[in-house]
Tab-separated table of C-alpha atoms and ligand atoms in Angstrom:
chain	number	residue	atom	x	y	z
A	212	MET	CA	243.072	16.337	289.495
A	213	LYS	CA	243.946	16.069	285.831
A	214	LYS	CA	241.433	17.605	283.451
A	215	VAL	CA	240.969	16.353	279.896
A	216	ASN	CA	240.447	18.991	277.240
A	217	LEU	CA	237.567	17.301	275.442
A	218	ARG	CA	236.839	20.343	273.260
A	219	GLU	CA	240.294	19.997	271.762
A	220	LYS	CA	240.392	16.193	271.635
A	221	LEU	CA	236.964	15.481	270.156
A	222	SER	CA	235.581	16.413	266.779
A	223	THR	CA	233.199	19.396	266.802
A	224	GLU	CA	230.230	17.093	266.139
A	225	VAL	CA	231.036	14.657	268.942
A	226	PHE	CA	231.669	17.530	271.340
A	227	GLU	CA	228.313	19.070	270.351
A	228	ALA	CA	226.466	15.797	271.017
A	229	ILE	CA	228.234	15.313	274.348
A	230	SER	CA	227.425	18.919	275.336
A	231	GLU	CA	223.741	18.202	274.746
A	232	CYS	CA	224.029	15.183	277.066
A	233	MET	CA	225.747	17.320	279.704
A	234	LYS	CA	222.903	19.865	279.618
A	235	ILE	CA	220.291	17.166	280.103
A	236	SER	CA	222.322	15.513	282.856
A	237	GLU	CA	222.386	18.828	284.718
A	238	ILE	CA	218.637	19.329	284.259
A	239	CYS	CA	217.675	15.879	285.493
A	240	GLY	CA	220.461	15.385	288.022
A	241	ILE	CA	221.612	12.034	286.569
A	242	LYS	CA	225.394	11.734	286.448
A	243	ILE	CA	227.115	10.697	283.240
A	244	TYR	CA	230.695	9.804	282.348
A	245	LEU	CA	232.837	8.941	279.370
A	246	VAL	CA	234.303	5.520	280.146
A	247	GLY	CA	236.398	2.816	278.526
A	248	GLY	CA	238.140	2.787	275.169
A	249	ILE	CA	237.224	6.340	274.286
A	250	VAL	CA	239.058	7.775	277.298
A	251	ARG	CA	242.067	5.549	276.611
A	252	ASP	CA	242.176	6.660	272.976
A	253	ILE	CA	241.688	10.356	273.818
A	254	LEU	CA	244.639	10.204	276.209
A	255	LEU	CA	246.736	8.412	273.603
A	256	SER	CA	245.598	10.830	270.860
A	257	LYS	CA	244.474	7.845	268.809
A	258	ARG	CA	241.630	7.725	266.342
A	259	LEU	CA	238.391	7.352	268.266
A	260	HIS	CA	236.135	4.369	267.613
A	261	ASP	CA	232.933	4.284	269.647
A	262	VAL	CA	231.672	6.954	271.998
A	263	ASP	CA	230.487	5.249	275.197
A	264	ILE	CA	228.743	7.110	277.992
A	265	THR	CA	228.077	5.427	281.326
A	266	VAL	CA	225.032	6.646	283.196
A	267	GLU	CA	225.269	6.375	286.970
A	268	GLY	CA	221.733	5.063	287.251
A	269	ASN	CA	219.458	3.861	284.503
A	270	ALA	CA	220.596	4.587	280.945
A	271	LYS	CA	217.096	4.093	279.555
A	272	GLU	CA	215.638	6.667	281.925
A	273	PHE	CA	218.334	9.169	280.976
A	274	VAL	CA	217.940	8.611	277.241
A	275	GLU	CA	214.160	8.944	277.462
A	276	ILE	CA	214.596	12.394	279.025
A	277	LEU	CA	217.290	13.267	276.462
A	278	ASP	CA	214.953	12.239	273.679
A	279	CYS	CA	212.228	14.585	275.021
A	280	TYR	CA	214.497	17.614	275.105
A	281	ILE	CA	216.598	17.299	271.981
A	282	LYS	CA	216.094	16.257	268.388
A	283	THR	CA	217.543	12.804	267.736
A	284	LYS	CA	217.669	10.821	264.522
A	285	SER	CA	217.017	7.523	266.240
A	286	VAL	CA	217.000	5.866	269.634
A	287	LYS	CA	217.252	2.132	270.253
A	288	TYR	CA	216.977	0.474	273.627
A	289	ASN	CA	218.330	-2.878	274.752
A	290	GLU	CA	216.139	-3.737	277.718
A	291	THR	CA	218.197	-6.634	279.061
A	292	LEU	CA	221.499	-4.852	279.582
A	293	PRO	CA	220.043	-2.029	279.792
A	294	THR	CA	221.727	0.148	277.203
A	295	ALA	CA	220.650	2.582	274.502
A	296	LYS	CA	222.087	3.732	271.215
A	297	VAL	CA	221.297	7.285	270.165
A	298	VAL	CA	221.968	8.837	266.790
A	299	PHE	CA	222.056	12.613	267.231
A	300	SER	CA	220.751	15.061	264.630
A	301	ASN	CA	224.321	15.771	263.475
A	302	GLY	CA	224.841	12.040	262.801
A	303	VAL	CA	226.996	11.286	265.876
A	304	GLU	CA	226.268	7.915	267.514
A	305	ILE	CA	226.594	7.452	271.247
A	306	ASP	CA	226.097	4.267	273.280
A	307	PHE	CA	224.691	4.742	276.750
A	308	ALA	CA	225.094	2.052	279.402
A	309	SER	CA	223.789	1.875	282.933
A	310	THR	CA	226.363	1.334	285.631
A	311	ARG	CA	226.096	-2.333	286.517
A	312	GLN	CA	227.499	-4.958	288.786
A	313	GLU	CA	228.134	-8.374	287.256
A	314	VAL	CA	228.970	-11.775	288.706
A	315	TYR	CA	230.182	-14.980	287.072
A	316	ASP	CA	228.330	-17.953	288.540
A	317	ASN	CA	230.891	-20.334	287.057
A	318	PHE	CA	234.211	-19.561	285.402
A	319	GLY	CA	233.676	-19.038	281.686
A	320	ASP	CA	229.920	-18.402	281.947
A	321	LEU	CA	228.536	-15.176	280.611
A	322	PRO	CA	228.217	-12.690	283.455
A	323	ARG	CA	224.946	-12.225	285.302
A	324	ILE	CA	223.915	-8.680	286.115
A	325	VAL	CA	223.125	-8.451	289.798
A	326	LYS	CA	222.525	-4.733	290.005
A	327	THR	CA	222.019	-1.876	287.581
A	328	GLY	CA	222.402	1.716	288.624
A	329	CYS	CA	225.218	0.879	291.040
A	330	SER	CA	228.074	3.244	291.849
A	331	LEU	CA	230.749	4.042	289.304
A	332	GLU	CA	233.290	2.276	291.535
A	333	GLU	CA	231.280	-0.966	291.337
A	334	ASP	CA	230.861	-0.641	287.565
A	335	ILE	CA	234.580	-0.278	287.002
A	336	LYS	CA	235.281	-3.613	288.705
A	337	ARG	CA	233.705	-5.565	285.835
A	338	ARG	CA	236.103	-4.177	283.222
A	339	ASP	CA	239.026	-5.870	281.525
A	340	PHE	CA	242.187	-3.750	281.796
A	341	THR	CA	243.131	-0.750	283.891
A	342	VAL	CA	243.702	1.352	280.757
A	343	ASN	CA	240.100	0.598	279.770
A	344	SER	CA	238.799	1.680	283.161
A	345	LEU	CA	239.594	5.372	282.967
A	346	ILE	CA	236.720	7.814	283.312
A	347	VAL	CA	236.100	11.430	282.363
A	348	SER	CA	233.359	13.191	284.308
A	349	LEU	CA	230.751	15.051	282.274
A	350	ASN	CA	229.194	16.554	285.405
A	351	LYS	CA	229.313	20.170	286.465
A	352	GLU	CA	230.968	19.680	289.861
A	353	ASN	CA	234.064	17.991	288.409
A	354	LEU	CA	233.663	18.693	284.712
A	355	PHE	CA	236.172	16.908	282.431
A	356	GLU	CA	238.148	15.603	285.386
A	357	LEU	CA	239.936	12.323	284.822
A	358	ILE	CA	238.822	9.750	287.386
A	359	ASP	CA	241.348	6.974	287.759
A	360	LEU	CA	240.170	4.282	290.169
A	361	THR	CA	242.582	1.550	289.044
A	362	ASN	CA	245.835	3.399	288.429
A	363	GLY	CA	245.168	3.114	284.717
A	364	LEU	CA	246.925	6.352	283.851
A	365	GLU	CA	250.242	5.018	285.116
A	366	ASP	CA	249.748	1.842	283.043
A	367	LEU	CA	248.796	3.934	280.037
A	368	LYS	CA	252.017	5.927	280.358
A	369	ASN	CA	254.034	2.709	280.658
A	370	LYS	CA	252.103	1.088	277.792
A	371	LYS	CA	251.033	-1.816	279.999
A	372	LEU	CA	247.903	-3.949	279.965
A	373	ARG	CA	246.995	-4.999	283.485
A	374	ILE	CA	243.892	-6.969	284.466
A	375	LEU	CA	241.911	-5.768	287.460
A	376	HIS	CA	241.967	-8.947	289.556
A	377	LYS	CA	243.560	-12.397	289.638
A	378	LYS	CA	240.528	-14.328	288.408
A	379	SER	CA	239.849	-12.021	285.470
A	380	PHE	CA	240.922	-14.492	282.745
A	381	LEU	CA	239.067	-17.334	284.447
A	382	ASP	CA	235.898	-15.261	284.496
A	383	ASP	CA	236.277	-14.388	280.849
A	384	PRO	CA	239.067	-15.881	278.698
A	385	SER	CA	238.105	-13.588	275.809
A	386	ARG	CA	240.075	-10.939	277.710
A	387	MET	CA	243.321	-12.657	276.676
A	388	ILE	CA	242.391	-12.172	273.040
A	389	ARG	CA	241.368	-8.589	273.787
A	390	GLY	CA	244.745	-8.141	275.443
A	391	LEU	CA	246.541	-9.234	272.290
A	392	LYS	CA	244.289	-7.010	270.173
A	393	PHE	CA	245.077	-3.929	272.264
A	394	ALA	CA	248.764	-4.829	272.539
A	395	GLN	CA	248.989	-5.017	268.765
A	396	ARG	CA	246.860	-1.981	268.034
A	397	LEU	CA	248.396	0.278	270.643
A	398	ASN	CA	251.883	-1.176	270.809
A	399	PHE	CA	251.451	-2.125	274.482
A	400	THR	CA	252.659	-5.208	276.370
A	401	LEU	CA	251.157	-7.343	279.113
A	402	GLU	CA	252.212	-6.308	282.598
A	403	GLU	CA	254.279	-9.063	284.310
A	404	GLU	CA	251.650	-10.370	286.760
A	405	THR	CA	248.974	-10.286	284.016
A	406	LYS	CA	251.311	-12.236	281.731
A	407	LYS	CA	251.899	-14.810	284.462
A	408	LEU	CA	248.187	-15.214	285.084
A	409	GLN	CA	247.606	-15.678	281.358
A	410	GLU	CA	250.330	-18.343	281.201
A	411	GLU	CA	248.836	-20.082	284.210
A	412	TYR	CA	245.415	-20.075	282.587
A	413	LEU	CA	246.785	-21.526	279.359
A	414	LYS	CA	248.488	-24.382	281.189
A	415	ASN	CA	245.089	-25.484	282.379
A	416	PRO	CA	242.443	-23.881	280.148
A	417	LEU	CA	238.757	-24.032	281.032
A	418	GLU	CA	236.456	-26.496	279.296
A	419	ASN	CA	233.633	-23.992	279.430
A	420	ILE	CA	234.311	-20.769	277.547
A	421	PRO	CA	231.978	-17.946	276.491
A	422	LEU	CA	232.078	-18.900	272.820
A	423	LYS	CA	230.218	-15.895	271.438
A	424	ARG	CA	232.486	-13.415	273.180
A	425	VAL	CA	235.629	-15.331	272.353
A	426	GLU	CA	234.752	-15.576	268.689
A	427	LYS	CA	233.815	-11.899	268.457
A	428	GLU	CA	237.247	-11.063	269.811
A	429	ILE	CA	238.894	-13.487	267.367
A	430	VAL	CA	237.143	-11.740	264.475
A	431	ASP	CA	238.240	-8.321	265.802
A	432	LEU	CA	241.806	-9.457	266.410
A	433	PHE	CA	242.433	-11.132	263.081
A	434	SER	CA	240.506	-8.542	261.086
A	435	LEU	CA	243.312	-6.159	262.058
A	436	ASN	CA	245.209	-8.034	259.359
A	437	PHE	CA	248.577	-7.807	261.116
A	438	ALA	CA	250.937	-10.741	260.517
A	439	SER	CA	252.206	-10.147	264.047
A	440	CYS	CA	248.758	-10.900	265.521
A	441	PHE	CA	249.071	-14.476	264.251
A	442	ASP	CA	252.707	-14.803	265.339
A	443	GLU	CA	251.934	-13.530	268.831
A	444	PHE	CA	248.786	-15.660	269.051
A	445	VAL	CA	251.006	-18.680	268.409
A	446	ALA	CA	253.943	-17.475	270.548
A	447	GLN	CA	251.656	-16.845	273.518
A	448	LYS	CA	249.897	-20.212	272.865
A	449	LEU	CA	246.515	-18.516	272.880
A	450	TYR	CA	245.204	-21.371	270.711
A	451	LYS	CA	245.066	-23.355	273.945
A	452	ILE	CA	241.936	-21.386	274.806
A	453	PHE	CA	240.274	-23.669	272.239
A	454	GLY	CA	241.833	-26.813	273.679
A	455	VAL	CA	244.083	-27.448	270.662
A	456	ASP	CA	247.794	-27.581	269.923
A	457	PHE	CA	249.530	-25.888	267.057
A	458	THR	CA	252.844	-27.067	265.683
A	459	GLU	CA	252.782	-26.033	262.022
A	460	LYS	CA	255.706	-23.990	260.811
A	461	ILE	CA	253.671	-21.310	259.084
A	462	THR	CA	253.960	-17.682	260.129
A	463	GLY	CA	251.782	-14.605	260.013
A	464	PHE	CA	253.897	-13.447	257.085
A	465	ASP	CA	253.019	-16.604	255.094
A	466	LEU	CA	249.346	-15.938	255.737
A	467	LYS	CA	249.545	-12.241	255.001
A	468	MET	CA	251.339	-12.951	251.705
A	469	ALA	CA	248.238	-14.850	250.601
A	470	LEU	CA	246.454	-11.504	250.452
A	471	PHE	CA	248.866	-10.433	247.733
A	472	ASP	CA	248.816	-13.764	245.925
A	473	TYR	CA	245.054	-14.283	245.797
A	474	LYS	CA	241.881	-12.260	245.871
A	475	ILE	CA	240.424	-12.708	249.346
A	476	ASP	CA	237.088	-11.352	250.459
A	477	GLU	CA	237.518	-8.730	253.176
A	478	ASN	CA	235.118	-10.641	255.438
A	479	ASP	CA	237.335	-13.720	255.181
A	480	ILE	CA	240.523	-12.064	256.422
A	481	TRP	CA	240.016	-13.240	260.006
A	482	ARG	CA	239.332	-16.765	258.714
A	483	LEU	CA	242.642	-16.709	256.847
A	484	TYR	CA	244.486	-16.176	260.135
A	485	PHE	CA	242.264	-18.214	262.419
A	486	LEU	CA	241.363	-21.454	260.635
A	487	PRO	CA	244.995	-22.680	260.341
A	488	VAL	CA	245.038	-22.786	264.136
A	489	PHE	CA	243.085	-26.054	263.793
A	490	SER	CA	245.387	-27.533	261.167
A	491	LYS	CA	246.722	-30.234	263.474
A	492	SER	CA	243.808	-30.998	265.734
A	493	GLU	CA	240.288	-32.254	265.474
A	494	ILE	CA	237.888	-29.320	265.642
A	495	PRO	CA	237.121	-29.181	269.335
A	496	PRO	CA	233.692	-28.567	270.798
A	497	LYS	CA	235.055	-25.251	272.106
A	498	THR	CA	234.281	-23.476	268.846
A	499	ASN	CA	231.266	-22.186	267.034
A	500	LEU	CA	232.674	-22.821	263.577
A	501	THR	CA	230.103	-22.859	260.808
A	502	VAL	CA	229.675	-25.797	258.428
A	503	ARG	CA	231.693	-23.867	255.835
A	504	GLU	CA	234.552	-23.179	258.243
A	505	LYS	CA	234.600	-26.789	259.433
A	506	LYS	CA	234.811	-28.028	255.843
A	507	ILE	CA	237.773	-25.750	255.166
A	508	VAL	CA	239.535	-27.107	258.256
A	509	GLU	CA	238.765	-30.682	257.142
A	510	ASN	CA	240.302	-29.844	253.760
A	511	ILE	CA	243.446	-28.566	255.474
A	512	HIS	CA	243.640	-31.840	257.423
A	513	GLU	CA	243.288	-33.770	254.169
A	514	PHE	CA	246.075	-31.803	252.409
A	515	LEU	CA	248.423	-32.191	255.305
A	516	LYS	CA	247.740	-35.916	255.611
A	517	ASN	CA	247.687	-36.930	251.948
A	518	LYS	CA	249.748	-34.137	250.360
A	519	PRO	CA	247.950	-34.639	247.040
A	520	ILE	CA	249.993	-34.082	243.911
A	521	PHE	CA	248.538	-33.456	240.475
A	522	GLU	CA	249.419	-34.642	236.985
A	523	ASP	CA	247.896	-31.815	235.028
A	524	ASN	CA	245.686	-28.721	235.095
A	525	PHE	CA	242.554	-30.787	234.745
A	526	SER	CA	243.242	-32.867	237.847
A	527	ILE	CA	243.931	-29.660	239.815
A	528	PHE	CA	240.615	-28.266	238.588
A	529	GLU	CA	238.729	-31.431	239.479
A	530	TYR	CA	240.220	-31.602	242.948
A	531	PHE	CA	239.381	-28.034	243.945
A	532	LYS	CA	236.285	-27.259	241.960
A	533	ASP	CA	233.803	-28.236	244.669
A	534	LYS	CA	235.894	-26.923	247.535
A	535	ASP	CA	235.759	-23.492	249.132
A	536	TYR	CA	238.166	-20.997	247.559
A	537	LEU	CA	239.849	-20.598	250.959
A	538	SER	CA	240.637	-24.322	250.934
A	539	ALA	CA	242.557	-23.854	247.692
A	540	ILE	CA	244.367	-20.890	249.214
A	541	PHE	CA	245.322	-22.948	252.265
A	542	TYR	CA	246.636	-25.656	249.943
A	543	GLY	CA	248.800	-22.937	248.407
A	544	ILE	CA	250.025	-21.819	251.826
A	545	PHE	CA	250.638	-25.260	253.329
A	546	ILE	CA	251.615	-27.388	250.333
A	547	ASN	CA	252.264	-25.769	246.980
A	548	LYS	CA	251.642	-22.200	245.897
A	549	LYS	CA	252.200	-22.854	242.190
A	550	ILE	CA	249.404	-25.411	242.091
A	551	ALA	CA	246.980	-23.141	243.934
A	552	LYS	CA	247.803	-20.283	241.583
A	553	LYS	CA	247.205	-22.551	238.598
A	554	TYR	CA	243.821	-23.463	240.004
A	555	PHE	CA	242.773	-19.834	240.387
A	556	LYS	CA	244.026	-19.031	236.897
A	557	ASN	CA	241.896	-21.797	235.398
A	558	LYS	CA	239.021	-21.927	237.792
A	559	ASN	CA	236.544	-20.107	235.562
A	560	THR	CA	237.395	-22.064	232.430
A	561	LYS	CA	234.294	-23.201	230.590
A	562	ILE	CA	233.846	-25.012	227.339
A	563	GLU	CA	231.967	-23.260	224.566
A	564	ILE	CA	230.216	-26.142	222.833
A	565	THR	CA	226.729	-26.854	224.049
A	566	GLY	CA	224.397	-29.835	223.989
A	567	ASN	CA	222.818	-28.417	220.848
A	568	ASP	CA	226.185	-28.379	219.126
A	569	LEU	CA	226.571	-32.075	219.921
A	570	ILE	CA	223.071	-32.831	218.578
A	571	ASN	CA	223.995	-30.941	215.409
A	572	GLU	CA	227.099	-33.098	215.202
A	573	GLY	CA	224.813	-36.143	215.183
A	574	PHE	CA	225.201	-37.395	218.730
A	575	GLU	CA	222.222	-38.825	220.547
A	576	GLN	CA	221.422	-37.312	223.905
A	577	GLY	CA	222.685	-39.404	226.816
A	578	ARG	CA	225.690	-40.179	228.984
A	579	ILE	CA	228.015	-39.611	226.055
A	580	PHE	CA	227.296	-35.863	226.320
A	581	SER	CA	228.925	-35.424	229.716
A	582	GLU	CA	231.739	-37.765	228.717
A	583	ILE	CA	232.502	-35.578	225.691
A	584	GLN	CA	232.108	-32.310	227.592
A	585	THR	CA	234.524	-33.504	230.298
A	586	ALA	CA	237.005	-34.616	227.646
A	587	VAL	CA	236.792	-31.222	225.923
A	588	LEU	CA	237.308	-29.410	229.223
A	589	LYS	CA	240.283	-31.625	230.015
A	590	GLU	CA	241.835	-30.919	226.633
A	591	LYS	CA	241.139	-27.222	226.968
A	592	LEU	CA	242.766	-27.039	230.415
A	593	ASN	CA	245.745	-29.218	229.584
A	594	ASN	CA	246.529	-28.359	225.986
A	595	GLY	CA	244.468	-25.235	225.298
A	596	LEU	CA	241.599	-25.291	222.840
A	597	LYS	CA	241.307	-21.694	221.722
A	598	ASN	CA	237.755	-21.444	220.479
A	599	LYS	CA	234.562	-23.289	219.667
A	600	ASN	CA	235.871	-24.492	216.292
A	601	GLU	CA	238.889	-26.092	217.914
A	602	GLU	CA	236.580	-27.744	220.450
A	603	LEU	CA	234.385	-29.121	217.661
A	604	ASP	CA	237.455	-30.378	215.764
A	605	PHE	CA	238.580	-32.139	218.929
A	606	VAL	CA	235.174	-33.844	219.242
A	607	ARG	CA	235.121	-34.866	215.593
A	608	LYS	CA	238.618	-36.287	215.819
A	609	ASN	CA	238.183	-38.155	219.098
A	610	TYR	CA	234.588	-39.398	218.841
A	611	PRO	CA	234.179	-40.330	215.172
A	612	ASN	CA	232.249	-43.548	215.791
A	613	LYS	CA	230.014	-42.683	218.677
A	614	ARG	CA	227.254	-40.867	216.785
B	848	ATP	P1	237.634	-0.401	270.805
B	848	ATP	O1	238.540	0.759	270.634
B	848	ATP	O2	238.113	-1.645	270.138
B	848	ATP	O3	236.164	-0.124	270.585
B	848	ATP	P2	236.961	-0.519	273.592
B	848	ATP	O4	237.895	-0.487	274.755
B	848	ATP	O5	236.019	0.622	273.428
B	848	ATP	O6	237.850	-0.747	272.343
B	848	ATP	P3	234.722	-2.309	273.542
B	848	ATP	O7	234.760	-3.746	273.132
B	848	ATP	O8	233.930	-1.359	272.740
B	848	ATP	O9	236.223	-1.882	273.680
B	848	ATP	O10	234.232	-2.277	275.050
B	848	ATP	C1	234.005	-1.057	275.760
B	848	ATP	C2	234.504	-1.199	277.182
B	848	ATP	O11	233.805	-2.255	277.824
B	848	ATP	C3	235.984	-1.564	277.295
B	848	ATP	O12	236.816	-0.431	277.263
B	848	ATP	C4	236.044	-2.301	278.597
B	848	ATP	O13	236.119	-1.395	279.679
B	848	ATP	C5	234.688	-2.996	278.654
B	848	ATP	N1	234.756	-4.390	278.155
B	848	ATP	C6	234.498	-4.831	276.909
B	848	ATP	N2	234.635	-6.157	276.831
B	848	ATP	C7	234.982	-6.578	278.050
B	848	ATP	C8	235.271	-7.861	278.634
B	848	ATP	N3	235.224	-8.984	277.907
B	848	ATP	N4	235.566	-7.888	279.946
B	848	ATP	C9	235.593	-6.772	280.681
B	848	ATP	N5	235.364	-5.546	280.207
B	848	ATP	C10	235.051	-5.450	278.916
């Protein structure tokens, strides 16, 4: 059996924390294992994300014992799953999960846990890909041995993503998005049968999808900020998961370029890649888009339908000023970059004269104020008024009789 040299592969701190867990596991006789992404990434010598330990039994029970014997910074339990998150005294965070058996009552539902504390073999069956089903034992009798119940090691060597059973995508379509995420991150490809099953699913996608899971995976996928994620998402027709079609000619490169052309909030990166997916279709019920996101999509629809053109800087300003900044960016991507850039250049333009200045000029308070202020702003945006004096001169010249 292949052994994994965890001491060499893990940081000193993580190894220390895991060693503490191993001691407690030996004392209380509860078996524990490293499972999932961490094993995959150790074997690939990739940067490690989360440390996940599976407890063959009840994770809460194990963590309670752990917490009695060692000093922890914090312990949080999730009673429903049941899982626990422990922050060790050296700052390392480890997630503990109980082995569990899950069933899907209907395709696309969230899974229902039918048993916790089942065997490791049962637990593995609920996982997504063989390469995410590899296990390293943390127990004395087979310490650091690699347990491979799904032939994941072979797939790992061949850089293949293979689902564990034929109905996997029907149970949980978010796995297709996970597949693309891992393929892009790890430079893997879908194994032939898995690819076929994905294509079959997309020909006849489910009405009912686990929206929360799907959207979490969308955020993870597009937050990678790879142009190729968008291109592959389109090439593989993964948008069909949402019941829409996509025929626009934009590419991941066009979207990625926007990050160089405009200032985009880091939390909006996934929106930059995802919202255009709805550019041609009504927003389907198969999404959890927020009011903000829906408005942006509606704006994209409007641009594409009406292709608005603008006479001057002021009309650009007026058109975009009450819209989300991402809407203006999408206008730049889909219709005209120069116009969008002009908008962002001028978007913070403000006039300097105030209501008091107009009173001092002899105007009576009323509707005329906003009329004048709009006219000054228009002049400033279109022909450039440099300072307050020039603004006042403009008012004096253009409104001589309205005082
Ligand atoms: P990352 O490196 O992105 O954290 P990961 O493989 O650790 O990747 P997680 O989302 O943290 O992924 O999930 C941990 C493990 O749980 C996975 O390795 C996989 O075995 C399992 N898993 C997660 N999501 C699903 C899913 N939708 N269906 C089946 N198994 C899943």
